[in-house]
Structures are given as C-alpha cells and as structure tokens.
mmCIF file of C-alpha atoms and ligand atoms in Angstrom:
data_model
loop_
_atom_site.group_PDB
_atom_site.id
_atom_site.type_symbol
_atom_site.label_atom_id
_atom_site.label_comp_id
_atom_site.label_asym_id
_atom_site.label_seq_id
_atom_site.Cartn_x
_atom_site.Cartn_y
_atom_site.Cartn_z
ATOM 1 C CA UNK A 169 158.052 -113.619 -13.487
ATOM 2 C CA UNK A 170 154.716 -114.045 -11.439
ATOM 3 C CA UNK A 171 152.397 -112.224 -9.368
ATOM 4 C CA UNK A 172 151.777 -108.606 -10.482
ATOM 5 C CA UNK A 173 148.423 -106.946 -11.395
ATOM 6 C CA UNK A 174 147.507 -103.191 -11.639
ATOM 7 C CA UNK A 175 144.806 -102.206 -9.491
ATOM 8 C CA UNK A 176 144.370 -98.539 -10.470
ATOM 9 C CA UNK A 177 145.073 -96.431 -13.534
ATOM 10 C CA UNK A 178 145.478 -92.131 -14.112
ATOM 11 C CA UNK A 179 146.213 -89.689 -16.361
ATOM 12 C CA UNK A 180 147.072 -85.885 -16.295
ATOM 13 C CA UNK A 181 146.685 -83.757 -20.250
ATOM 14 C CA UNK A 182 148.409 -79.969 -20.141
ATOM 15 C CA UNK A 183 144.886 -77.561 -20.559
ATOM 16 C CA UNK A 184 146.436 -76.428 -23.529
ATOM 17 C CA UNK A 185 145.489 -77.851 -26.927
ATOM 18 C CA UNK A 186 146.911 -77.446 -30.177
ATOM 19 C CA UNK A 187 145.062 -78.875 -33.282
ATOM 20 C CA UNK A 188 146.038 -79.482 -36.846
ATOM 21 C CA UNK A 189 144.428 -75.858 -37.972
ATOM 22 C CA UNK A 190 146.634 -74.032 -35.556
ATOM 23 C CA UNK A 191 149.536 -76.049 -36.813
ATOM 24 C CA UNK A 192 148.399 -74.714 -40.711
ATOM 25 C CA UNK A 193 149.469 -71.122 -39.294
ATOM 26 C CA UNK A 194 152.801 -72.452 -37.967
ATOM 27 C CA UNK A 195 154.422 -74.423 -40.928
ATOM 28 C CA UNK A 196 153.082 -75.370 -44.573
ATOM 29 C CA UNK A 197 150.819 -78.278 -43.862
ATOM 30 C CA UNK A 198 147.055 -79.353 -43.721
ATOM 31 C CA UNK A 199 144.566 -81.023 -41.639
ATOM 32 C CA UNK A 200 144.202 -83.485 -44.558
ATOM 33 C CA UNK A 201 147.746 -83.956 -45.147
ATOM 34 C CA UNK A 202 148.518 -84.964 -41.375
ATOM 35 C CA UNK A 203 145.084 -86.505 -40.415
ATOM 36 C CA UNK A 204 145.885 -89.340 -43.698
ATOM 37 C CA UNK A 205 149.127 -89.702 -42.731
ATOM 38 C CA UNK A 206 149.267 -89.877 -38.777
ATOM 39 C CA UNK A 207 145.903 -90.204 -37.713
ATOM 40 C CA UNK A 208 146.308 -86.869 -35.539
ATOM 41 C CA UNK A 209 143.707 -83.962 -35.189
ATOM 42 C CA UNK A 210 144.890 -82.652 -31.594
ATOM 43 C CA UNK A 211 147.563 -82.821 -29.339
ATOM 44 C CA UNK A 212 148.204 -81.221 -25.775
ATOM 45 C CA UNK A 213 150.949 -78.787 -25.450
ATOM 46 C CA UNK A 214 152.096 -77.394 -21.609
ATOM 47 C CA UNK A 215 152.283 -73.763 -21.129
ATOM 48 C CA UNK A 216 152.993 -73.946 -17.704
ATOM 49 C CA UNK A 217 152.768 -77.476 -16.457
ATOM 50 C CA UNK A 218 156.224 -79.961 -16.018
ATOM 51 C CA UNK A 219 156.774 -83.171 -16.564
ATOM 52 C CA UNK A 220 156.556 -83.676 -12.267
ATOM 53 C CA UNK A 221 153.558 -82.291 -12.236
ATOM 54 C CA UNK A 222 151.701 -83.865 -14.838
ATOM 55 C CA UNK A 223 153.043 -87.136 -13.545
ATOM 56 C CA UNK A 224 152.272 -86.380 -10.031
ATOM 57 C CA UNK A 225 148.725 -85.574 -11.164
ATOM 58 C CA UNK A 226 148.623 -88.539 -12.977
ATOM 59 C CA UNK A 227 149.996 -90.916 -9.484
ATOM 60 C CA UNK A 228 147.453 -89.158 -7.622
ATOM 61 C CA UNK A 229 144.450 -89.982 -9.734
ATOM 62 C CA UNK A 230 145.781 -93.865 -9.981
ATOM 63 C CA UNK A 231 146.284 -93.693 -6.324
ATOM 64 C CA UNK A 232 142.731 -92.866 -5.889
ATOM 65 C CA UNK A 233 141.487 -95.107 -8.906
ATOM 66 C CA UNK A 234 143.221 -98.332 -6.282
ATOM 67 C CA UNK A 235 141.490 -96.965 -3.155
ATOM 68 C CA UNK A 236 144.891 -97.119 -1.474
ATOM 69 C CA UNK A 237 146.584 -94.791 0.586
ATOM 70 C CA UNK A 238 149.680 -92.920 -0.518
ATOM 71 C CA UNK A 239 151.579 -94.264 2.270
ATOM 72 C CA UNK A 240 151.493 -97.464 0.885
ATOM 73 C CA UNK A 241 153.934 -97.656 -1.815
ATOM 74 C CA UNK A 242 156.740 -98.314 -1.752
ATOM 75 C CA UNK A 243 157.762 -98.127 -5.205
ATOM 76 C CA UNK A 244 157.854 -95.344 -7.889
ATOM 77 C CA UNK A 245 159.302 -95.403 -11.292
ATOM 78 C CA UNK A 246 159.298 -92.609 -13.561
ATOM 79 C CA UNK A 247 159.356 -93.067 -17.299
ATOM 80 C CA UNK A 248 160.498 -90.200 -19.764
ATOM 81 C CA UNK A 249 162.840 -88.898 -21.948
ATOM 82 C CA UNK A 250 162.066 -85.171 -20.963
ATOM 83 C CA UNK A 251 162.801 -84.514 -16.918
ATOM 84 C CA UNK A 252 162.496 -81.568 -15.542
ATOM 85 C CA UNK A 253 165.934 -81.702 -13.885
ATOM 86 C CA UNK A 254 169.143 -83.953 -14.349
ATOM 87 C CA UNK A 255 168.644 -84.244 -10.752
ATOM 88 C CA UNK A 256 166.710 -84.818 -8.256
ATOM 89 C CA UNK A 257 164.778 -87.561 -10.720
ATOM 90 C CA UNK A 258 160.995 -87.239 -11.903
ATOM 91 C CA UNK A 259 160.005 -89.972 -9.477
ATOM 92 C CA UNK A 260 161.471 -87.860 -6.528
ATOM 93 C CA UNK A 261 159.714 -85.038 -7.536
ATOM 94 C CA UNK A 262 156.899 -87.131 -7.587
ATOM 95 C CA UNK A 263 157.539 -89.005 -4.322
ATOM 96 C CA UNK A 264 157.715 -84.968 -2.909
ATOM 97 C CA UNK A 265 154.165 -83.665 -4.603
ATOM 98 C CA UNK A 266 152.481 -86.908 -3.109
ATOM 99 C CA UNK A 267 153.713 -86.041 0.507
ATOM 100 C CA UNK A 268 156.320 -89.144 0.764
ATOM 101 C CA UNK A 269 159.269 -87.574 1.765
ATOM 102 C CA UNK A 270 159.932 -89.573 4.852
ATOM 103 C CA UNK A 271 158.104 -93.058 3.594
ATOM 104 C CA UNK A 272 160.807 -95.663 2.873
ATOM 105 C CA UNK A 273 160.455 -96.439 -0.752
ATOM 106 C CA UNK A 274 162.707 -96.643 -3.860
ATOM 107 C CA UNK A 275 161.872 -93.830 -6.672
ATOM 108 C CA UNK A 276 164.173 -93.388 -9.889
ATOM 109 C CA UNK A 277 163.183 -92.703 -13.725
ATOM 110 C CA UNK A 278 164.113 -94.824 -16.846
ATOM 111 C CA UNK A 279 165.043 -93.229 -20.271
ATOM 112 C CA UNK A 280 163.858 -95.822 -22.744
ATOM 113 C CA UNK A 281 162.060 -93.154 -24.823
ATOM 114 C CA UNK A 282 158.529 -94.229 -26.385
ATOM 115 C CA UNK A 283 159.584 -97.843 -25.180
ATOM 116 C CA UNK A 284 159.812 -96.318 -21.523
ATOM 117 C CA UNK A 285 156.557 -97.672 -19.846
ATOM 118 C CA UNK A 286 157.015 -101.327 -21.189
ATOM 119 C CA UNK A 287 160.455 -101.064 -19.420
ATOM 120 C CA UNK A 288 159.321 -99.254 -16.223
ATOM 121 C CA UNK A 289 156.713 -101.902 -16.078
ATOM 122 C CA UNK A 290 159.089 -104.776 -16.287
ATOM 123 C CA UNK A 291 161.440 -103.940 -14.071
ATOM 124 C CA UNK A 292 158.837 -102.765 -11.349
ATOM 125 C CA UNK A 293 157.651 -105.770 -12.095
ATOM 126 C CA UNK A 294 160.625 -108.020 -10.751
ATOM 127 C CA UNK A 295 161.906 -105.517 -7.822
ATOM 128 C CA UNK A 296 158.206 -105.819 -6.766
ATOM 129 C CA UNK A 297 158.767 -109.960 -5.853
ATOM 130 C CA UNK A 298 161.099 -108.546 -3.604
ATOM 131 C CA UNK A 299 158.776 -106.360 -1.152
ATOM 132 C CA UNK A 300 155.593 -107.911 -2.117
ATOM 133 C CA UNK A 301 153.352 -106.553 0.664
ATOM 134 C CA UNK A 302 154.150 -102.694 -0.865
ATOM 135 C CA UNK A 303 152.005 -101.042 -4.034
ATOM 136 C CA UNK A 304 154.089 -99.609 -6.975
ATOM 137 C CA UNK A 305 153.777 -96.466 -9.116
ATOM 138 C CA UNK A 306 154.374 -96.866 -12.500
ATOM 139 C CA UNK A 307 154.385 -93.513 -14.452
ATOM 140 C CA UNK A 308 154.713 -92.597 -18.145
ATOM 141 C CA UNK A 309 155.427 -89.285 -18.480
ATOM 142 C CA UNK A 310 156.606 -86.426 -21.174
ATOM 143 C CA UNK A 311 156.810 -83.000 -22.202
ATOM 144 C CA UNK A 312 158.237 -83.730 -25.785
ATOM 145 C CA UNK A 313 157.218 -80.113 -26.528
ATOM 146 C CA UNK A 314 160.214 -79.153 -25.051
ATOM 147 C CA UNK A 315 162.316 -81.021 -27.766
ATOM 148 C CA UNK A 316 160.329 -79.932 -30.950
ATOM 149 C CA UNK A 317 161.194 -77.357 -33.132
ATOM 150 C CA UNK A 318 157.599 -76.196 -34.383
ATOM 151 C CA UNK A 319 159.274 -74.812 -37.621
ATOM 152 C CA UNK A 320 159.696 -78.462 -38.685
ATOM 153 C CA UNK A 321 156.268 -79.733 -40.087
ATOM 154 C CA UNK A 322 157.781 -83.043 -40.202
ATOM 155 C CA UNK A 323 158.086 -83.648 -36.454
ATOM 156 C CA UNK A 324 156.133 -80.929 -34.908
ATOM 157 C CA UNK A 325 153.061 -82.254 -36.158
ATOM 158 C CA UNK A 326 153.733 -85.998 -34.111
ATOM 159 C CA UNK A 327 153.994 -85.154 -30.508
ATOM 160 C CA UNK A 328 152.142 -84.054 -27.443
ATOM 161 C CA UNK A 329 152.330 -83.985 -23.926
ATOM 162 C CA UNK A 330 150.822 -86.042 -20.834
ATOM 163 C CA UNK A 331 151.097 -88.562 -18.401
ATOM 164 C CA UNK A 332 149.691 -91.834 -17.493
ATOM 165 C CA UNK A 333 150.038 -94.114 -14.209
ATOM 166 C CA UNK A 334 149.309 -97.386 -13.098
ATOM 167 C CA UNK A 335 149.302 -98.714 -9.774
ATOM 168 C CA UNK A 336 151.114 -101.873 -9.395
ATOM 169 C CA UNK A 337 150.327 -104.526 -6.764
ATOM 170 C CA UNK A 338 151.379 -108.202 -5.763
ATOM 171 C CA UNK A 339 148.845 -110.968 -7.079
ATOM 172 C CA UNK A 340 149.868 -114.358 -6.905
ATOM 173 C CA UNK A 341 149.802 -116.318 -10.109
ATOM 174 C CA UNK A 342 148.802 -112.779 -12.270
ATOM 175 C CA UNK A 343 151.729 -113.249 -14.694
ATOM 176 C CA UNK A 344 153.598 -110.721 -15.856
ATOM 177 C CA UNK A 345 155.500 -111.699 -19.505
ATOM 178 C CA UNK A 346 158.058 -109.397 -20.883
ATOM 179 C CA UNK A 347 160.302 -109.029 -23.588
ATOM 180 C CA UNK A 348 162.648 -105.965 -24.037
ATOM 181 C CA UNK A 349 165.160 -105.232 -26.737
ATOM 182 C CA UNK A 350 167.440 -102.630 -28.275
ATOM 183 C CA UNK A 351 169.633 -101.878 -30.865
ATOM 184 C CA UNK A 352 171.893 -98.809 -30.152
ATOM 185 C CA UNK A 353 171.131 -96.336 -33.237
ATOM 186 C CA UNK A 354 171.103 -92.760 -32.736
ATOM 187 C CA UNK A 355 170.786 -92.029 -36.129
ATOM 188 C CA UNK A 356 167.245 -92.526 -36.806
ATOM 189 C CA UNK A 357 165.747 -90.869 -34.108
ATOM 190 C CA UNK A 358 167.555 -88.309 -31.479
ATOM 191 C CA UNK A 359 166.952 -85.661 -29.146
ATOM 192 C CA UNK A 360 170.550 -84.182 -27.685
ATOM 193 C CA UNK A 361 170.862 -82.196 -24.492
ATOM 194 C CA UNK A 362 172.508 -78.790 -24.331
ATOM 195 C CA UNK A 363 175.950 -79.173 -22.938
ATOM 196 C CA UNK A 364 176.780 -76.035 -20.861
ATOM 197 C CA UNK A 365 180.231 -75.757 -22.088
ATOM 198 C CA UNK A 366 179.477 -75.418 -25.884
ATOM 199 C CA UNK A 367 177.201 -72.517 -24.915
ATOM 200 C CA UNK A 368 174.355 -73.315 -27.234
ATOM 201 C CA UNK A 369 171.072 -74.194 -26.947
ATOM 202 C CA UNK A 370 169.783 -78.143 -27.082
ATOM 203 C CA UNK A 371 169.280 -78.981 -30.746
ATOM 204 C CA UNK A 372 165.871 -80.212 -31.631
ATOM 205 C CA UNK A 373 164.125 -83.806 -32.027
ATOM 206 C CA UNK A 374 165.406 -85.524 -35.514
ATOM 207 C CA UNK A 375 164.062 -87.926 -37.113
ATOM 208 C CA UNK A 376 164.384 -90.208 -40.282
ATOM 209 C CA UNK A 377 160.332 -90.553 -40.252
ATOM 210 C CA UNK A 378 160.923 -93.386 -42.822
ATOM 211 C CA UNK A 379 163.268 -95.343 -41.520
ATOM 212 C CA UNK A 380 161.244 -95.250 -37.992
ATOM 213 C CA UNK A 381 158.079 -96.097 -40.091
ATOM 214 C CA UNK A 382 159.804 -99.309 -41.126
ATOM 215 C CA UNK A 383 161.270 -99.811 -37.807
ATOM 216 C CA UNK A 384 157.744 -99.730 -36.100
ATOM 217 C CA UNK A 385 156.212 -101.886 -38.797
ATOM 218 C CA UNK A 386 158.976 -104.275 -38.347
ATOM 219 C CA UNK A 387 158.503 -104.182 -34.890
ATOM 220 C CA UNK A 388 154.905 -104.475 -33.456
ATOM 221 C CA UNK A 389 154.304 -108.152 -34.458
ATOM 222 C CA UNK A 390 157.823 -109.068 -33.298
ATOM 223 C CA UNK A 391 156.782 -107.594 -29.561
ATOM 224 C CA UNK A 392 153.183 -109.683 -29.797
ATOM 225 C CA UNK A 393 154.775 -112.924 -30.853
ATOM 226 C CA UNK A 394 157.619 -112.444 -28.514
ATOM 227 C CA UNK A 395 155.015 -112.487 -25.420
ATOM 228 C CA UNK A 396 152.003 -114.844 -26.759
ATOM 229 C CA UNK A 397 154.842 -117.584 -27.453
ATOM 230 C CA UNK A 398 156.602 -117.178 -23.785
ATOM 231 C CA UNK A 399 152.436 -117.192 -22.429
ATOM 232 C CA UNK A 400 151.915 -119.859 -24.443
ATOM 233 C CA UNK A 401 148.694 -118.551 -25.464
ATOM 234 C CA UNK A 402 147.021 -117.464 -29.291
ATOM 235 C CA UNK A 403 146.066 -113.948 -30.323
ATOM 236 C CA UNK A 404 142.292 -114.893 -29.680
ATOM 237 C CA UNK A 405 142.653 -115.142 -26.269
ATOM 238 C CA UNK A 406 143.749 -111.695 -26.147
ATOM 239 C CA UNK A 407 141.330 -109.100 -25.388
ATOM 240 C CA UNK A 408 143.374 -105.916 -26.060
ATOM 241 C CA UNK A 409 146.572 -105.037 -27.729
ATOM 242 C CA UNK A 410 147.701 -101.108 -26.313
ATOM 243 C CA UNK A 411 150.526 -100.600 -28.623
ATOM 244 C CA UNK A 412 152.555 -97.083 -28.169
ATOM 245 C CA UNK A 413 150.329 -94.607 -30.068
ATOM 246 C CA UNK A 414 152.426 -93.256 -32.867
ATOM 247 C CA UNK A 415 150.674 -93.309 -35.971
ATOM 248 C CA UNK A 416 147.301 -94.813 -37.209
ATOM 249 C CA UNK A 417 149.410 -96.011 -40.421
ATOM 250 C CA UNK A 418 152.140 -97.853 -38.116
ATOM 251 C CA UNK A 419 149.560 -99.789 -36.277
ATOM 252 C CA UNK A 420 147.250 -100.548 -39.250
ATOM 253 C CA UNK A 421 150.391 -101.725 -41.126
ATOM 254 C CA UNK A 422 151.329 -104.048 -37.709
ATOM 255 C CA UNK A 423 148.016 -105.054 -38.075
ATOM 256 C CA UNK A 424 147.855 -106.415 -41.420
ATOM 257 C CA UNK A 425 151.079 -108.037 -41.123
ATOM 258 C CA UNK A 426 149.729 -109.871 -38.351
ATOM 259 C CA UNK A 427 146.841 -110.862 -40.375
ATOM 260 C CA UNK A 428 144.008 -109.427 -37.284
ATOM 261 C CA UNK A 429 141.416 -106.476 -37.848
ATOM 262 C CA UNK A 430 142.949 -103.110 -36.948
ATOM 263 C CA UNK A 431 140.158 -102.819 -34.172
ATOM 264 C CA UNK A 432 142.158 -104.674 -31.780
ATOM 265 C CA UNK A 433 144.388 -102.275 -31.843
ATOM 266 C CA UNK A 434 142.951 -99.229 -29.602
ATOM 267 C CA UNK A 435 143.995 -95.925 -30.192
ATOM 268 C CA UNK A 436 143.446 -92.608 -28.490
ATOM 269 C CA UNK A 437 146.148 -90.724 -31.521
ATOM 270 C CA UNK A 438 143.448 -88.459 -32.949
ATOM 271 C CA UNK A 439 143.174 -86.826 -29.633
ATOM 272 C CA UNK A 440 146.251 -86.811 -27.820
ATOM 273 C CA UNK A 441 149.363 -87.479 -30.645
ATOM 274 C CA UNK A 442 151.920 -89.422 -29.806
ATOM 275 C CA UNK A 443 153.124 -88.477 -26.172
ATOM 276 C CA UNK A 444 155.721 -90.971 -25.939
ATOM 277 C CA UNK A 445 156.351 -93.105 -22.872
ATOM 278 C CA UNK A 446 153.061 -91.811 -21.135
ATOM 279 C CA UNK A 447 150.824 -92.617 -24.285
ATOM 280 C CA UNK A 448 150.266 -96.209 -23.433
ATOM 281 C CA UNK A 449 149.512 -95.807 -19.750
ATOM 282 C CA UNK A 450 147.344 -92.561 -20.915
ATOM 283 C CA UNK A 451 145.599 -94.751 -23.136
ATOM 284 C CA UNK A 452 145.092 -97.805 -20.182
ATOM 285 C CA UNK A 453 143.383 -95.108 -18.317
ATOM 286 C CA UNK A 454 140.677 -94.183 -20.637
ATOM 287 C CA UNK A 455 139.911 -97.500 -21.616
ATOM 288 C CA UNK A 456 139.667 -98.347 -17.868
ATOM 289 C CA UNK A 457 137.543 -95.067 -16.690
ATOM 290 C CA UNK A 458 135.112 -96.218 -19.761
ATOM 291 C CA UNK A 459 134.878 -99.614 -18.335
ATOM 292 C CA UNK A 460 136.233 -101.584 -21.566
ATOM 293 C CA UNK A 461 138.517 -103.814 -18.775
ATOM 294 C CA UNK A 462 137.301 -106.494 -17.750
ATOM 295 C CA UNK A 463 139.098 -108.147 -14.559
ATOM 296 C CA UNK A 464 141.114 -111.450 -16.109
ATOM 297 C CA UNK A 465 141.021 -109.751 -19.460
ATOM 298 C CA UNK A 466 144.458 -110.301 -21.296
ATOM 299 C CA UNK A 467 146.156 -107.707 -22.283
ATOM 300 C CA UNK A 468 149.422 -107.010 -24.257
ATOM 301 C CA UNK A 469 151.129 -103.568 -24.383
ATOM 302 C CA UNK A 470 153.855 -102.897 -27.113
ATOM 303 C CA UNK A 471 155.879 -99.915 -27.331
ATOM 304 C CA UNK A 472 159.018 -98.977 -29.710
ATOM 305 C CA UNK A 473 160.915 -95.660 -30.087
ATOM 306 C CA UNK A 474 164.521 -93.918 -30.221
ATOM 307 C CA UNK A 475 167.376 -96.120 -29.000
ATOM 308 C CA UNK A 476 166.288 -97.805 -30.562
ATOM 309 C CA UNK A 477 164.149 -99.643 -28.289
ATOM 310 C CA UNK A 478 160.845 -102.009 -28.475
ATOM 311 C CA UNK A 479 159.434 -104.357 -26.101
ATOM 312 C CA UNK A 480 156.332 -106.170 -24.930
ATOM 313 C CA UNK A 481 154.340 -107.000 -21.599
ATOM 314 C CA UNK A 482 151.611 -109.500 -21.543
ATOM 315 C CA UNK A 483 149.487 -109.347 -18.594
ATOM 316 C CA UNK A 484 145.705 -110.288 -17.092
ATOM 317 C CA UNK A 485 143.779 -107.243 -16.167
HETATM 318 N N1 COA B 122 152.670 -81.445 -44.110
HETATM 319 C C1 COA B 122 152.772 -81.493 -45.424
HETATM 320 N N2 COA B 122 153.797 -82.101 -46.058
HETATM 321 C C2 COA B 122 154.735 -82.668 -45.282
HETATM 322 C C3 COA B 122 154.680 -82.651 -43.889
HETATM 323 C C4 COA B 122 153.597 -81.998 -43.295
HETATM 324 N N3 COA B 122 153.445 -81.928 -41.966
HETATM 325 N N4 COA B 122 155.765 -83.302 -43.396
HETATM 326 C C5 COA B 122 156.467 -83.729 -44.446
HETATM 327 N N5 COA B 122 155.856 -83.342 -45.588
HETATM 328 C C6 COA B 122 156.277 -83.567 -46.950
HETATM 329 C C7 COA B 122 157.745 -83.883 -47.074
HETATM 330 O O1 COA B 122 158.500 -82.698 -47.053
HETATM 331 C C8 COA B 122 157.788 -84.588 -48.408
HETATM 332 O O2 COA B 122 157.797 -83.604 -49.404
HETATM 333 P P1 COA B 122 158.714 -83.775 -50.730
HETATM 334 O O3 COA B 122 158.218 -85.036 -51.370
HETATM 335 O O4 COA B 122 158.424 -82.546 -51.477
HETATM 336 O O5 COA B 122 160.106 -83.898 -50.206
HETATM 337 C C9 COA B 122 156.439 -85.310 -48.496
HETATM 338 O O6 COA B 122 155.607 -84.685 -47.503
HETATM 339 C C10 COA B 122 156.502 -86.774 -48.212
HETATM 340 O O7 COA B 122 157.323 -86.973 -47.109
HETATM 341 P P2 COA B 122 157.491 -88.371 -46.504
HETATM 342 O O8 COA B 122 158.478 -88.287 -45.376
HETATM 343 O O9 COA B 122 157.720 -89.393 -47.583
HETATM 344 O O10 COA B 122 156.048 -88.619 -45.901
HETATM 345 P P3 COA B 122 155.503 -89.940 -45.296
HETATM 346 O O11 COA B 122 154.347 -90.401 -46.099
HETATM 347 O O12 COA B 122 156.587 -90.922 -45.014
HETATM 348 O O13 COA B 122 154.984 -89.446 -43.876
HETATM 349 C C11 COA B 122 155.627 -89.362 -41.567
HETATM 350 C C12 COA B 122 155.852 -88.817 -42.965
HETATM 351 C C13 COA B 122 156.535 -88.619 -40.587
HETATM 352 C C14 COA B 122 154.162 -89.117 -41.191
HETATM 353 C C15 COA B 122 155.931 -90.878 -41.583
HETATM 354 O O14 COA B 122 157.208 -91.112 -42.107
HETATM 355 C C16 COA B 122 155.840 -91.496 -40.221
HETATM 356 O O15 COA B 122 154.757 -91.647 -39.672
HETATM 357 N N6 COA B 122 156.981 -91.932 -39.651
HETATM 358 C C17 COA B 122 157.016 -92.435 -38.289
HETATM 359 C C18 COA B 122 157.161 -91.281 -37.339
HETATM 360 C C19 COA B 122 156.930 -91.679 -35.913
HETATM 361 O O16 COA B 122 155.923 -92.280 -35.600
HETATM 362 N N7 COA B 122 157.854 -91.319 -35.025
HETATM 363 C C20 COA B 122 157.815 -91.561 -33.633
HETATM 364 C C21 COA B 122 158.164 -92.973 -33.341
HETATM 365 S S1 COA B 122 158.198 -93.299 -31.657
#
C-alpha cells in the first residue's frame, strides 16, 4: 500500500472528569490500588455529550489542524464500539454536524473495538488510492461510559470517554504498512446490546482482566514485528510507538519483552484512561499540538481489544 500521510490531527474530552478519589466513594478501591495497577488517576465521563458530537468536534479541530476546507473530503470513517444509533452511522452524523450533507463522499463506522482506529486507518488507507485527489477523516471515537457498570471496581475504574481524528491525505511514496488480525472470542471481553424483544436492559462490559492482560502482553510485540519486518526497517529507526492506551503495566510488560526502554512507548493513561478506539488518535493529537512530530518521523501505532482484535500501522509522519 503507498501514498498516504496525515496532515492534521484533533481531539474532543467530555468537560466532565472523574478521578480515582471520586471512584473511592463509588466502589471499594483506592487511588493507590488503581494508580499501581493501571497507571490511571483521571478519566472523562459525558454527561451530556454523544459519541457524534465528540467525534464531530474532534473532525472539526483536525480539519482546521490541515488548513483544508470541509468540502474537501471525501472520505469519513467512524471508529467505535458505542454509536449513538444503529442507524444512521457515527460518520453520517458526523458528515451532518460538519455541513456535508450534499458533498459526494463515502461515510460508514467500523466496530473493531480498542483495535478500531488501526482498522479505520487501514482501510481508509486503501479506498483512498482510489480517489486520491480527496482528504479523509479518520475518527476514533467512544462513550464506553455507556457500557460500564460503575458498581464493578474491576472495570469501572479502566475506561473513559473521547475522541480523536486524523486527517488523511494522498502522498506519493508515504507508505502506509498494516497488519490486522483477529481471533473470534467473546469470552474474554464483551459488551452485549439490549435486544428489544427480551425487554431488558443491555448487560454491562465483562471482562476476564487476566486473560486480556496476557492477551495484550502477548500481543504488542507481535503488532511491532509484524510492521518493522513488512518495512523492512529496525526498531531504531522508529521514532514513536502509540500503542492503544490500556494500562501502564501492559505496555511496560510489551516493552520489556521487546527488550526497548518503556519511554518509547508514549502514554497519555494517567489523564484520560483507556477510551478505546479514540485513545490512540487522542493521543496523536497531543503529541502533535506539543510539537513532538517531526515531518518524516516514523511512527508505529498498535492497538488490541475485544474480538478479539490487534493490529499494527507503520507510517512516516
Ligand atoms: N480496587 C481494589 N481491588 C480491586 C479492584 C479495584 N478497583 N479491582 C479488582 N480488585 C481486586 C480483585 O477483586 C482481587 O481481589 P481478591 O484477590 O480478593 O479476589 C484483587 O484485586 C486482584 O485482582 P486481579 O484481577 O488479580 O488484579 P490484577 O493485578 O490482575 O489487576 C486489572 C486487575 C484489571 C488491572 C488487570 O487484570 C488488567 O489490567 N487487565 C487488563 C484490562 C484491560 O486493559 N482491558 C482493556 C483492554 S482493551
């Protein structure tokens, strides 16, 4: 696959916080037990906002970030695991709030869960070779609030909400290296949907936190082998590795197991929690807004989640 770059980056956060001494009023926990174990102090939780808006927000500020017009894409992919609706789709929601109702452009969401931006990014990716004159929106974005059950310290203390978006746009020879896989398990990690003829209301987000500990271990170098081998290029030549922000263990684990220092790993977890398929694009964005990108930089982003699914994109900033 060749000749994709992002030109612009954006995030949207819910105003609403909720840090690790709140959560010691919910359930029976403590800011020392989940700060050693996750890396968490704060998370965003929406009151008000949805998943649209936040990614809408998020498109907007990307859209800006490129100094492009709106007008000109002609792409938008949505991914998340929480929409607003069944249907219309996220990215139509999206393609409404950013006034594109009547410009010609494809707009749908992926489910891939945690692993959903690596995916979204792919396969924007390859329709983009098609209509290579147009800019694509890629978003990441989740209210996994609305799947917790905040009387269960051993999830509710994970997650957040947020968005992140990149603007895609056709570079020739910027390669774009991916690697996608999945496994078909919904035992380890599942979040069902209310079915209107059982009556009841949707079940919570489970979670074998174990078994997805190992999983994510497992996992990480797999992804960053997977791409450096395709690129043909060593881990020294890479500048940043953006891995789905889960847990500070996970990633210090993935580290050591790929025998590099922890630091290039970035993480944002402390503040945000893990927010799913936007935390990687969320992530992008700060590092970009703080200027730590550097135009031909390599990059890889890794992500892994329910699915199961994991996957890898190795780009040049
Ligand atoms: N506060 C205090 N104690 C807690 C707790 C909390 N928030 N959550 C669980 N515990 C307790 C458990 O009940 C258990 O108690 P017990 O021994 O009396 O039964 C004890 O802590 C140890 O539980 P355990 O599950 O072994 O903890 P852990 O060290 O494995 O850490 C996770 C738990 C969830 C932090 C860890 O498994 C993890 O990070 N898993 C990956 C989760 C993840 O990233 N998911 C998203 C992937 S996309």
């Amino acid at each position: 696959m060749n000749g994709i770059t992002i030109c612009g980056t954006g995030s949207a956060l819910p105003e609403n916080c909720l840090n690790n001494n709140d959560l010691t009023v919910m359930v029976d926990t403590s800011d020392e037990w989940i700060t050693s174990r996750t890396g968490i102090k704060n998370r965003h939780i929406a009151k008000n906002e949805t998943t649209a808006e936040l990614a809408a927000l998020a498109a907007q500020r990307a859209i800006e970030n490129s100094k492009i017009n709106n007008n000109e894409i002609g792409l938008i992919i949505v991914a998340t695991f929480t929409p607003d609706y069944f249907t219309p789709s996220t990215a139509c929601l999206v393609q409404s709030k950013l006034g594109l109702n009547d410009v010609p452009l494809a707009a749908f969401d992926i489910n891939a869960a945690c692993s959903g931006f690596v995916y979204a990014l792919t396969v924007a990716g390859s329709m983009m070779m098609q209509n290579p004159d147009k800019y694509a929106l890629v978003i990441g974005s989740e209210i996994v609030s609305k799947t917790i059950d905040y009387n269960d310290r051993s999830t509710c203390i994970l997650f957040g909400d947020g968005a992140g978006a990149v603007v895609l746009k056709h570079k020739d020879n910027a390669r774009l290296i991916s690697y996608l896989d999945s496994s078909g398990n919904k035992d380890i990690l599942n979040a069902p949907i209310c079915d209107r003829r059982s009556g009841t209301v949707s079940p919570p987000l489970k979670m074998n936190g174990s078994e997805v500990y190992q999983f994510a271990v497992e996992t990480i170098p797999k992804c960053i082998t997977n791409v450096l081998e395709q690129a043909k290029c060593t881990l020294e030549q890479v500048r940043f590795i953006i891995c789905h922000q889960a847990n500070s263990r996970i990633l210090a684990s993935a580290a050591q197991r790929l025998g590099i220092k922890p630091d290039l790993f970035v993480t944002n977890l402390e503040r945000v929690g893990n927010t799913s398929a936007a935390s990687i694009p969320l992530l992008l964005d700060e590092m970009n807004r703080d200027g730590l990108l550097v135009r031909g930089d390599k990059i890889i982003m890794a992500g892994f989640g329910g699915g199961l699914t994991w996957g890898s994109v190795l780009l040049e900033w």
